[in-house]
mmCIF file of C-alpha atoms in Angstrom:
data_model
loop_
_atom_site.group_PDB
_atom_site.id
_atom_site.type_symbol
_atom_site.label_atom_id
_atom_site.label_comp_id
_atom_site.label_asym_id
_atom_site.label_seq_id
_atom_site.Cartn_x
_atom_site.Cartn_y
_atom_site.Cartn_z
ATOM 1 C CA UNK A 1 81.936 109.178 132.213
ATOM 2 C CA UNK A 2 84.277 111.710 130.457
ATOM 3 C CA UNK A 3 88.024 111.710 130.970
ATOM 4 C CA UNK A 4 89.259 113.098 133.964
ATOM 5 C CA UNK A 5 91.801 115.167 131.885
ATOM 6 C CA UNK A 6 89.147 116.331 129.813
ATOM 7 C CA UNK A 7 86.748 117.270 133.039
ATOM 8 C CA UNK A 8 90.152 119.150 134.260
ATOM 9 C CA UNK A 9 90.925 121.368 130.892
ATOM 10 C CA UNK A 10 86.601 122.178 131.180
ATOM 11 C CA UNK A 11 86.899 123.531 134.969
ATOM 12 C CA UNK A 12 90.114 125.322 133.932
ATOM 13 C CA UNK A 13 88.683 126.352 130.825
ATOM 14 C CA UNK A 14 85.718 127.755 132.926
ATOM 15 C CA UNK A 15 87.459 129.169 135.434
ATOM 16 C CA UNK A 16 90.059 131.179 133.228
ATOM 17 C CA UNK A 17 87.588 132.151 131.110
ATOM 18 C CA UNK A 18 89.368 130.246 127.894
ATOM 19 C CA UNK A 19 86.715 130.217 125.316
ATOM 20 C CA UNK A 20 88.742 127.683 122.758
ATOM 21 C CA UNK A 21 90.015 125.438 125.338
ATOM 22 C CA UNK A 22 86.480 125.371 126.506
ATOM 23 C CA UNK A 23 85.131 124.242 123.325
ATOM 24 C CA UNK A 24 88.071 122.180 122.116
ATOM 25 C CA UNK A 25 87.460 120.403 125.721
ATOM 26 C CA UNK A 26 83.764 120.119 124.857
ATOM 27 C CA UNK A 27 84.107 118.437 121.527
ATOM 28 C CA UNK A 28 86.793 115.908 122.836
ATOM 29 C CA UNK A 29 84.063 114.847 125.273
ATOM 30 C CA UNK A 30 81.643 114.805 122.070
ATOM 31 C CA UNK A 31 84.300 112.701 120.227
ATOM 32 C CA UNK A 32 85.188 110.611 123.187
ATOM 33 C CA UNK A 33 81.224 109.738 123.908
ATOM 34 C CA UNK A 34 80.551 108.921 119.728
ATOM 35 C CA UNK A 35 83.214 106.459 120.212
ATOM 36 C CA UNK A 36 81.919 104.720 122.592
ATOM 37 C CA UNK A 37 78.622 104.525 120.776
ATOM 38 C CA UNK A 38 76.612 107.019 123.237
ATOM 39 C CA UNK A 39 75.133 108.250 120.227
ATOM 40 C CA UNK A 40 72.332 109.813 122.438
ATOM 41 C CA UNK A 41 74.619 111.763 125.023
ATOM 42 C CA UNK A 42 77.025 112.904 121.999
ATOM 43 C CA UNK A 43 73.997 114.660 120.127
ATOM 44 C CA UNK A 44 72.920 116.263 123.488
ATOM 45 C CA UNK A 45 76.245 117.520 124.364
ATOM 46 C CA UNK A 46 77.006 118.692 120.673
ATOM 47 C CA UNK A 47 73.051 120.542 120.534
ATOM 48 C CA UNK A 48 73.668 122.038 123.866
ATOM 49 C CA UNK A 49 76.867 122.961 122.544
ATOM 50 C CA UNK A 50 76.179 124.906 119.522
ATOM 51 C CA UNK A 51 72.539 126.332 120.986
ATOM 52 C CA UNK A 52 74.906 127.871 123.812
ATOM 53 C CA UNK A 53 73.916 131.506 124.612
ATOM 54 C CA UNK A 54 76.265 133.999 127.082
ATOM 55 C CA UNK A 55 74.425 135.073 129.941
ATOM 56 C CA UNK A 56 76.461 138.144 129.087
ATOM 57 C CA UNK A 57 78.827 139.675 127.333
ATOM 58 C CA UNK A 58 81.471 137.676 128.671
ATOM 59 C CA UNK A 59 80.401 133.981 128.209
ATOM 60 C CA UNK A 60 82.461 131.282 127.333
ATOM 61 C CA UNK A 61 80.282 130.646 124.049
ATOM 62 C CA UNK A 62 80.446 133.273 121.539
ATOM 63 C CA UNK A 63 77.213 135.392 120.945
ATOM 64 C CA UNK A 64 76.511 133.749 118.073
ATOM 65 C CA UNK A 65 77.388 129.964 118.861
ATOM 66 C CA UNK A 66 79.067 127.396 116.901
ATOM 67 C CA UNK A 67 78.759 127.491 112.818
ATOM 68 C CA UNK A 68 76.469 125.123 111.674
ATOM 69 C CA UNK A 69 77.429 122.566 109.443
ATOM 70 C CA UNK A 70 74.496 121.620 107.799
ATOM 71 C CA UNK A 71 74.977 120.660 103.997
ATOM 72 C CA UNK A 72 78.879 119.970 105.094
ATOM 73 C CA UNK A 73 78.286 116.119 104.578
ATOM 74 C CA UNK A 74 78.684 116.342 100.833
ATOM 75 C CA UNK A 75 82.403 118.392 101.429
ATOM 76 C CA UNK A 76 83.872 115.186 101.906
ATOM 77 C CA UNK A 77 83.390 110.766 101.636
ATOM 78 C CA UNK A 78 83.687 108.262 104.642
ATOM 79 C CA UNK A 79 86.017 105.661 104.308
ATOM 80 C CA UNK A 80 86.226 102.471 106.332
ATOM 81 C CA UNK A 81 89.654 101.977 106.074
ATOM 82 C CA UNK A 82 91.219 98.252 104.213
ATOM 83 C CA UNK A 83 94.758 99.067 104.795
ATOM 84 C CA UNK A 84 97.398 99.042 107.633
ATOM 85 C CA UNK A 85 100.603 99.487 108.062
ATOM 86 C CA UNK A 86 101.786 96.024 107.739
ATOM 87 C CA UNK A 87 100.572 95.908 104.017
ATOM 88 C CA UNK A 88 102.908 98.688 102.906
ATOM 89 C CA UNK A 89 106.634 98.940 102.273
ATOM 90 C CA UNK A 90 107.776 101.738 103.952
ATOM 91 C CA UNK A 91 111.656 102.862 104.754
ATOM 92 C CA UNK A 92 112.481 102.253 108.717
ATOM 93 C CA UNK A 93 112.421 105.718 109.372
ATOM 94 C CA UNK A 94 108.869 106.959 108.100
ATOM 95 C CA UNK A 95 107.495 103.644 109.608
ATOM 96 C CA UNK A 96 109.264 104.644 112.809
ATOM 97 C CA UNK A 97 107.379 108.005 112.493
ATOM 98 C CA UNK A 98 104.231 106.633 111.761
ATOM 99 C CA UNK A 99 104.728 104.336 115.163
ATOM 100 C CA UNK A 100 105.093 107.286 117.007
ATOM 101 C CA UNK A 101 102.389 109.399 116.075
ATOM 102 C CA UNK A 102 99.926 106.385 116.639
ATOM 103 C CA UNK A 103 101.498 105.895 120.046
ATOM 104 C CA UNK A 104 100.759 109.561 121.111
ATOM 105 C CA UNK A 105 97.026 109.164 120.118
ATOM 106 C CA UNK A 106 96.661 105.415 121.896
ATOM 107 C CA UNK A 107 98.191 107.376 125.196
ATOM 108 C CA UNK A 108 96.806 110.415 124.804
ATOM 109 C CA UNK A 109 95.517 110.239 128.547
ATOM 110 C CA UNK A 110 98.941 109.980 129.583
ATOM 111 C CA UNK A 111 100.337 113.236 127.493
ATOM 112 C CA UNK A 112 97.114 115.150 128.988
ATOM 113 C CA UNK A 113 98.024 114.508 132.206
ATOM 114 C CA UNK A 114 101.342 116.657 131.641
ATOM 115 C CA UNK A 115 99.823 119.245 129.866
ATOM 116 C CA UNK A 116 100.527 118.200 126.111
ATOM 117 C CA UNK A 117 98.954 117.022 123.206
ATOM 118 C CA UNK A 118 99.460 114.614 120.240
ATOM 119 C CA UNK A 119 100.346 115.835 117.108
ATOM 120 C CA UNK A 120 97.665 116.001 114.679
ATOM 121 C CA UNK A 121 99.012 117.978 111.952
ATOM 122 C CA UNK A 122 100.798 115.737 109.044
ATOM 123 C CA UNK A 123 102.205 116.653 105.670
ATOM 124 C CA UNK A 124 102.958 114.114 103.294
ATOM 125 C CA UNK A 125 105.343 114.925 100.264
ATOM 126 C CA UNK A 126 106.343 113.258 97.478
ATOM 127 C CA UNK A 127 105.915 112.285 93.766
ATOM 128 C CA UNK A 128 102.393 110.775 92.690
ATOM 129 C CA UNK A 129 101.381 106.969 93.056
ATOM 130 C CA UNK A 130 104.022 106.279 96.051
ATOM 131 C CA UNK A 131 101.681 106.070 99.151
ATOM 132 C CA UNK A 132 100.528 109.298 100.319
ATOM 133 C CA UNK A 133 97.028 107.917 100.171
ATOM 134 C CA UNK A 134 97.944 104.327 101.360
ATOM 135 C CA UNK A 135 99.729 106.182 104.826
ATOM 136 C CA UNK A 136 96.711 108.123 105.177
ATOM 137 C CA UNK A 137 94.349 104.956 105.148
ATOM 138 C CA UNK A 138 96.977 103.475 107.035
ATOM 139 C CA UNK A 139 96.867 105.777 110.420
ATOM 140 C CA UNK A 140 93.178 105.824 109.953
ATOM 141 C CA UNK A 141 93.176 101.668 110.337
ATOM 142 C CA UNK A 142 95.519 101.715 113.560
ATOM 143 C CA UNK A 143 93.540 104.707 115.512
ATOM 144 C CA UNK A 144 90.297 102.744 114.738
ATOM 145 C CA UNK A 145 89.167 106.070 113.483
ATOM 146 C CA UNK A 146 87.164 106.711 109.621
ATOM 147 C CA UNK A 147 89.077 108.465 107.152
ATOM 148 C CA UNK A 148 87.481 111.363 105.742
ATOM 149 C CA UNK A 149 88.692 112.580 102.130
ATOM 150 C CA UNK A 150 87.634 115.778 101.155
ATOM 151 C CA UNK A 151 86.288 115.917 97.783
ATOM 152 C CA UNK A 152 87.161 118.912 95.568
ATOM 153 C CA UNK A 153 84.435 119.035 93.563
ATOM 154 C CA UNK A 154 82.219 120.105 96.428
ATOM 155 C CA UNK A 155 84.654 122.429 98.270
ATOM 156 C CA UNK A 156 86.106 124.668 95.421
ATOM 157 C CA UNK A 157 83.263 127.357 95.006
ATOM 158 C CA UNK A 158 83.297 129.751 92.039
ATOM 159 C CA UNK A 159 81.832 132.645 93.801
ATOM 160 C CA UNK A 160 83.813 134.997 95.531
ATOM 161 C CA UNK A 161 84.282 133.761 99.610
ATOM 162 C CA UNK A 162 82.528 130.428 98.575
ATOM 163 C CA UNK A 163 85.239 128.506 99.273
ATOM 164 C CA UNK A 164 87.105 129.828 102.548
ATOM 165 C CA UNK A 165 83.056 129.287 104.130
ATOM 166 C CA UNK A 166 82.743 125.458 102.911
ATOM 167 C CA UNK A 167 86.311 125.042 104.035
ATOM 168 C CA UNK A 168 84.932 125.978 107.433
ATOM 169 C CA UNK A 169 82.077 124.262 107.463
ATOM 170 C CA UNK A 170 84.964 121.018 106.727
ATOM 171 C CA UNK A 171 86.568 121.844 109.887
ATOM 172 C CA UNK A 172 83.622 122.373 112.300
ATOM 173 C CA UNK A 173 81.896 119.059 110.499
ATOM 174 C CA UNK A 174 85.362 117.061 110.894
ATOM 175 C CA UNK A 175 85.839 118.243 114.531
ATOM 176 C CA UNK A 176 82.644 116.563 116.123
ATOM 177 C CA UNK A 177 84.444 112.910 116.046
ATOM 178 C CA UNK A 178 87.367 111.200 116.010
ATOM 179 C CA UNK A 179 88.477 110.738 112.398
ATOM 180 C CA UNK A 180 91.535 111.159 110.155
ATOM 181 C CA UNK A 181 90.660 114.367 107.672
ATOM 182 C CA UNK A 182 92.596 113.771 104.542
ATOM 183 C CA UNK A 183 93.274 116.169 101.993
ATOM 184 C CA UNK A 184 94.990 114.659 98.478
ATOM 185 C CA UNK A 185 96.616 117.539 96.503
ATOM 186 C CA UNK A 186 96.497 119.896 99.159
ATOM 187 C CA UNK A 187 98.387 122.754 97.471
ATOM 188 C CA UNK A 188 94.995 123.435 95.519
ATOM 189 C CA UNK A 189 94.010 125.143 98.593
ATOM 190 C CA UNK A 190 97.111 126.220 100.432
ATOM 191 C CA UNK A 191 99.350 128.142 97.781
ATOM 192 C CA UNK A 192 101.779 130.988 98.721
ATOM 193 C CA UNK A 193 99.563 133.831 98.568
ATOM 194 C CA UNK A 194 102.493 136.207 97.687
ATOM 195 C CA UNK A 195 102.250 134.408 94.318
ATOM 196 C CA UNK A 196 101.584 137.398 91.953
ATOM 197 C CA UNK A 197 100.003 134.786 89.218
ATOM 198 C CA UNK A 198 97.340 134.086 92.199
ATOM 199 C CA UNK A 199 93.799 135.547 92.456
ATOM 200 C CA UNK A 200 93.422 137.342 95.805
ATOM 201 C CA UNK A 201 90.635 134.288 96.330
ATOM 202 C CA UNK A 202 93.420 132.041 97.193
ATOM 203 C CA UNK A 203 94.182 134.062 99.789
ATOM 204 C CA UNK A 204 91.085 134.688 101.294
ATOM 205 C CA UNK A 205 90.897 130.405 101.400
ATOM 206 C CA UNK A 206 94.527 130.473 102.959
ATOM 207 C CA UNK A 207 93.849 133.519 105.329
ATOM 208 C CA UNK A 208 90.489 130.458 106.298
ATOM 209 C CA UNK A 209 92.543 127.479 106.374
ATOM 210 C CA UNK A 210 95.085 128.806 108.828
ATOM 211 C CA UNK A 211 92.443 130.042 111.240
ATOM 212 C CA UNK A 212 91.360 126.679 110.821
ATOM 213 C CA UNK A 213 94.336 124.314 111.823
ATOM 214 C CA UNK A 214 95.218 126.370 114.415
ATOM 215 C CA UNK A 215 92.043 125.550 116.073
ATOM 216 C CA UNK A 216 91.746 122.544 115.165
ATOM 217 C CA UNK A 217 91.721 119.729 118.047
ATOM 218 C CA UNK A 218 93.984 117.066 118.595
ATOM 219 C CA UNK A 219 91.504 114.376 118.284
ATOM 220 C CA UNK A 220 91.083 115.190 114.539
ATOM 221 C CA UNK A 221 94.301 114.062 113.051
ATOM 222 C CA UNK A 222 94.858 116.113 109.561
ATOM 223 C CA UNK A 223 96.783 114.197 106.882
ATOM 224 C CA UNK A 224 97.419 116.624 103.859
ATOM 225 C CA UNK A 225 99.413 115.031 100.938
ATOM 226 C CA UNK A 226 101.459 117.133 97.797
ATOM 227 C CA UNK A 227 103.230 116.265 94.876
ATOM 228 C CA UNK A 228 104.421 120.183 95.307
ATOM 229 C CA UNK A 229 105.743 120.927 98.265
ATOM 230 C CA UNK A 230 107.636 124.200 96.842
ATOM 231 C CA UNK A 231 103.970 125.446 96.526
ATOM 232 C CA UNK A 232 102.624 125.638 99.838
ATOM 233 C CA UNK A 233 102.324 128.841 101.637
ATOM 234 C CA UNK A 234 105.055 129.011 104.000
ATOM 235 C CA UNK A 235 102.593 130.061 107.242
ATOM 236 C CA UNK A 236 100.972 126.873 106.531
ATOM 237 C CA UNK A 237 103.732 124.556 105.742
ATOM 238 C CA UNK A 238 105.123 125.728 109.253
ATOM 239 C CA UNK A 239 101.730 124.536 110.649
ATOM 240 C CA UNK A 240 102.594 121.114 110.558
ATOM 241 C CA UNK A 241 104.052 119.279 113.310
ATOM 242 C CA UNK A 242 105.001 116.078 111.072
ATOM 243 C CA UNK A 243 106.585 116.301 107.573
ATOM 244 C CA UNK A 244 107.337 113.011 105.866
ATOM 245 C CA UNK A 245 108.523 112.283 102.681
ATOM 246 C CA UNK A 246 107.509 109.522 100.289
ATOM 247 C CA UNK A 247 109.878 109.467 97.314
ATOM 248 C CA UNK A 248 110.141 106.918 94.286
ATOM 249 C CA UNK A 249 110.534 103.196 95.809
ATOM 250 C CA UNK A 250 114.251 101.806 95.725
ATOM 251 C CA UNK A 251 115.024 98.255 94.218
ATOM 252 C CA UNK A 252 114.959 97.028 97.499
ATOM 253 C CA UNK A 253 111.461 98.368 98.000
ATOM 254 C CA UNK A 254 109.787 97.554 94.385
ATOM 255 C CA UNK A 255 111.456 93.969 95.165
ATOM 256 C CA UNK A 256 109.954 93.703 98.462
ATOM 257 C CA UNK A 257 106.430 95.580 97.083
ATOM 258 C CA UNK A 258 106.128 92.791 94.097
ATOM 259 C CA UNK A 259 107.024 89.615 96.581
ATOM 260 C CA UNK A 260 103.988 90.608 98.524
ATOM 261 C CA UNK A 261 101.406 91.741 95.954
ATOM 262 C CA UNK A 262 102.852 88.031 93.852
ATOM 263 C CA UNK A 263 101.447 86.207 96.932
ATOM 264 C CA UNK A 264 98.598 88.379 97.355
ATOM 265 C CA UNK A 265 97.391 87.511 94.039
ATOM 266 C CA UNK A 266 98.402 83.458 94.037
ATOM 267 C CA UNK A 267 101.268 84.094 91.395
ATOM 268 C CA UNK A 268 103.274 81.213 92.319
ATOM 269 C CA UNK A 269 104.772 80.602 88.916
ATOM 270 C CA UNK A 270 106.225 82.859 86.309
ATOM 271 C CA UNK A 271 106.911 86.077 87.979
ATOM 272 C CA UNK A 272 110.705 87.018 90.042
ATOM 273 C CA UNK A 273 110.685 90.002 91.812
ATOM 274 C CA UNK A 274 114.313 90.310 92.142
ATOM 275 C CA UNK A 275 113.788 90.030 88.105
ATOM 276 C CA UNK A 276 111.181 92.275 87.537
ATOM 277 C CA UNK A 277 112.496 95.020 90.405
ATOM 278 C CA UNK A 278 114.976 95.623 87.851
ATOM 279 C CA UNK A 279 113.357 96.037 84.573
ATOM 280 C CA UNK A 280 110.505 98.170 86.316
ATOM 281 C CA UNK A 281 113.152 100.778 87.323
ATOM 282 C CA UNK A 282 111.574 104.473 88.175
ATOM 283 C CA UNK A 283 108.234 102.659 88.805
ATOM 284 C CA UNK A 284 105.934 104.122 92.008
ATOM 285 C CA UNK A 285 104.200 101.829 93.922
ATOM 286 C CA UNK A 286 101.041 102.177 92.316
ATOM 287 C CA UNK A 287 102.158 101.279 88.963
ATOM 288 C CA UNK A 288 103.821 98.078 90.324
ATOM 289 C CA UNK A 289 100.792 97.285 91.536
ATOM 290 C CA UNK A 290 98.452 97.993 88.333
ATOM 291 C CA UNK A 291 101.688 95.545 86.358
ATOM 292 C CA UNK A 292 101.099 92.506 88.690
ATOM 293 C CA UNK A 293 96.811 92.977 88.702
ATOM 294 C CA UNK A 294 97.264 93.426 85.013
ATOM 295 C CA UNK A 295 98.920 89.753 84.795
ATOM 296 C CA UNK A 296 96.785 88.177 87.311
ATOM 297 C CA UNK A 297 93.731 89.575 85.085
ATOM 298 C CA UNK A 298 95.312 87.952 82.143
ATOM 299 C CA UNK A 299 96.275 85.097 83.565
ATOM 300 C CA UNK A 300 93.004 84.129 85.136
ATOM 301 C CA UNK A 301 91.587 85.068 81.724
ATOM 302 C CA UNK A 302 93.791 82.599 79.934
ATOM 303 C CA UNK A 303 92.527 79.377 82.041
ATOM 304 C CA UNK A 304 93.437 76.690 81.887
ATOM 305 C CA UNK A 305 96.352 77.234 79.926
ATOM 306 C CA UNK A 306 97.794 79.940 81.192
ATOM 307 C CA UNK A 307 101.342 80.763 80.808
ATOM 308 C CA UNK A 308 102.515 83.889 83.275
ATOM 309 C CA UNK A 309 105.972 84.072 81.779
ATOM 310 C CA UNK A 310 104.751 84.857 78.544
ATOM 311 C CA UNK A 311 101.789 87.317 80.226
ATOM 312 C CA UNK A 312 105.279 89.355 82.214
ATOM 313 C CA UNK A 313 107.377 89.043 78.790
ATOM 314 C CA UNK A 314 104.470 90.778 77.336
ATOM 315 C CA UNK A 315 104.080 93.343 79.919
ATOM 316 C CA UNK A 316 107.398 94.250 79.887
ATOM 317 C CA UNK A 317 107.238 94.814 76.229
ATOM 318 C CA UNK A 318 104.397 97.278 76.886
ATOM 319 C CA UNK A 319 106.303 99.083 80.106
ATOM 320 C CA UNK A 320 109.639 99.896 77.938
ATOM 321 C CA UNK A 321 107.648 101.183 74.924
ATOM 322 C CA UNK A 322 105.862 103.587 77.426
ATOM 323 C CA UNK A 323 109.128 103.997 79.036
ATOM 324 C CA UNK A 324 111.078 104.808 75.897
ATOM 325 C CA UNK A 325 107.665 106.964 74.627
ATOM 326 C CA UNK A 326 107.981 109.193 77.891
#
């Protein structure tokens, strides 16, 4: 049985004669019924759903039903999610975001009840390799929701209006479920369109994209990241509801980062992290990480006789001649 919040927003939805809050109300209860593995009932609802015909001109459904989103399965990749929040190093204040968010969509019953919504809408900001992507997979893990990352290749068309139509087809795929839709490098499709040195495609695509998260419901939670902020159109930067940044990891942070991925890998020998925070200084998470795989590798490689402080010596020596070549 659906929601009694959600059977609430349907009646007023019928009664006012609210076409989006009709369908947004009708896809929740799609979502909502997927989750709880009535696969059956959520196919009925969703066919009923798109087959929808007015009796007139004044129907709740539009005249010619819901897009269809065949061939949309290839605009993106399902990911069961491997990380959570508790295997990142995160300052207190994005983690206290993060909390929050999460909360809203665990009591989303609750907000419903008054008349609100969670937020759904999330920007994440910040120089490459320092967790966008890991946040992202993160959120997915504690709604108990897949993470869908849309893949590039398939969505950027090279035909005029090819584009802003698979971007839509995203959307209406991405709304039937509960799911975390994650865009990496979002600025490839959300530029300022009064940039002169811009095709007028881009703006067709960012004219689509802002029809699109404005309709978008609050049981799909969009997670965009950018290295480029300063790019984004400013109509769609102002869509977002949650702006975090994730900047280059402090001492504190690479120190903390290496203690865990040392004892993640069974380093128990050879490797300090107070040490090494300091001589990796300006590195992002992700290239702390590739520096302690890259001496496990070698170390496992160089059984039985193994000696990791000669493996990290070594490393080092590599890291300051890229450092110094940079």
């Amino acid at each position: 049985m659906a929601r009694s919040d959600l059977l609430l927003s349907l009646v007023r939805a019928g009664t006012t004669g609210d076409e989006g809050r009709f369908r947004r109300a009708v896809e929740a209860v799609i979502a909502e019924e997927r989750a709880k593995n009535h696969g059956v009932l959520a196919e009925r609802l969703d066919s009923a759903l798109r087959s929808a015909r007015p009796r007139s001109g004044h129907g709740l459904i539009p005249t010619g039903g819901l897009r269809a989103v065949d061939g949309a399965d290839d605009l993106y990749e399902e990911i069961t999610p491997r990380r959570g929040f508790d295997d990142l190093v995160l300052t207190a204040d994005l983690r206290r975001s993060c909390d929050e968010l999460i909360e809203e969509h665990h009591r989303v019953e609750l907000l419903r009840a008054h008349g609100l919504e969670p937020r759904h809408r999330v920007l994440l900001a910040g120089p490459p390799g320092n967790g966008k992507t890991s946040v992202a997979e993160a959120l997915a893990d504690a709604l108990l929701t897949p993470l869908l990352r849309v893949r590039y290749d398939a969505l950027i068309g090279s035909y005029l209006g090819e584009t802003a139509g698979r971007l839509r087809r995203l959307f209406d795929a991405a709304r039937t479920r509960a799911c975390v839709l994650f865009f990496d490098e979002f600025d490839a499709v959300s530029k300022e369109r009064g940039d002169a040195r811009e095709a007028g495609e881009i703006k067709r695509v960012v004219n689509s994209l802002l029809l699109a998260l404005d309709d978008l419901p609050s049981h799909v939670l969009l997670v965009t990241a950018t290295n480029h902020a300063d790019l984004l159109d400013r109509a769609v930067w102002r869509r977002f509801q949650v702006r975090l940044d994730l900047p280059a990891p402090t001492r504190a942070q690479r120190e903390a980062f290496l203690s865990a991925a040392k004892r993640a890998r069974g380093l128990a020998e050879g490797l300090s992290p107070r040490a090494l925070a300091g001589r990796l200084d300006g590195a992002s998470f992700s290239e702390l990480e590739d520096f302690v795989t890259d001496v496990a590798r070698r170390a496992l490689l160089n059984q039985p006789d193994a000696d990791v402080k000669a493996i990290v010596r070594e490393r080092l020596r590599d890291w300051d001649s890229r450092a110094r070549a940079s």
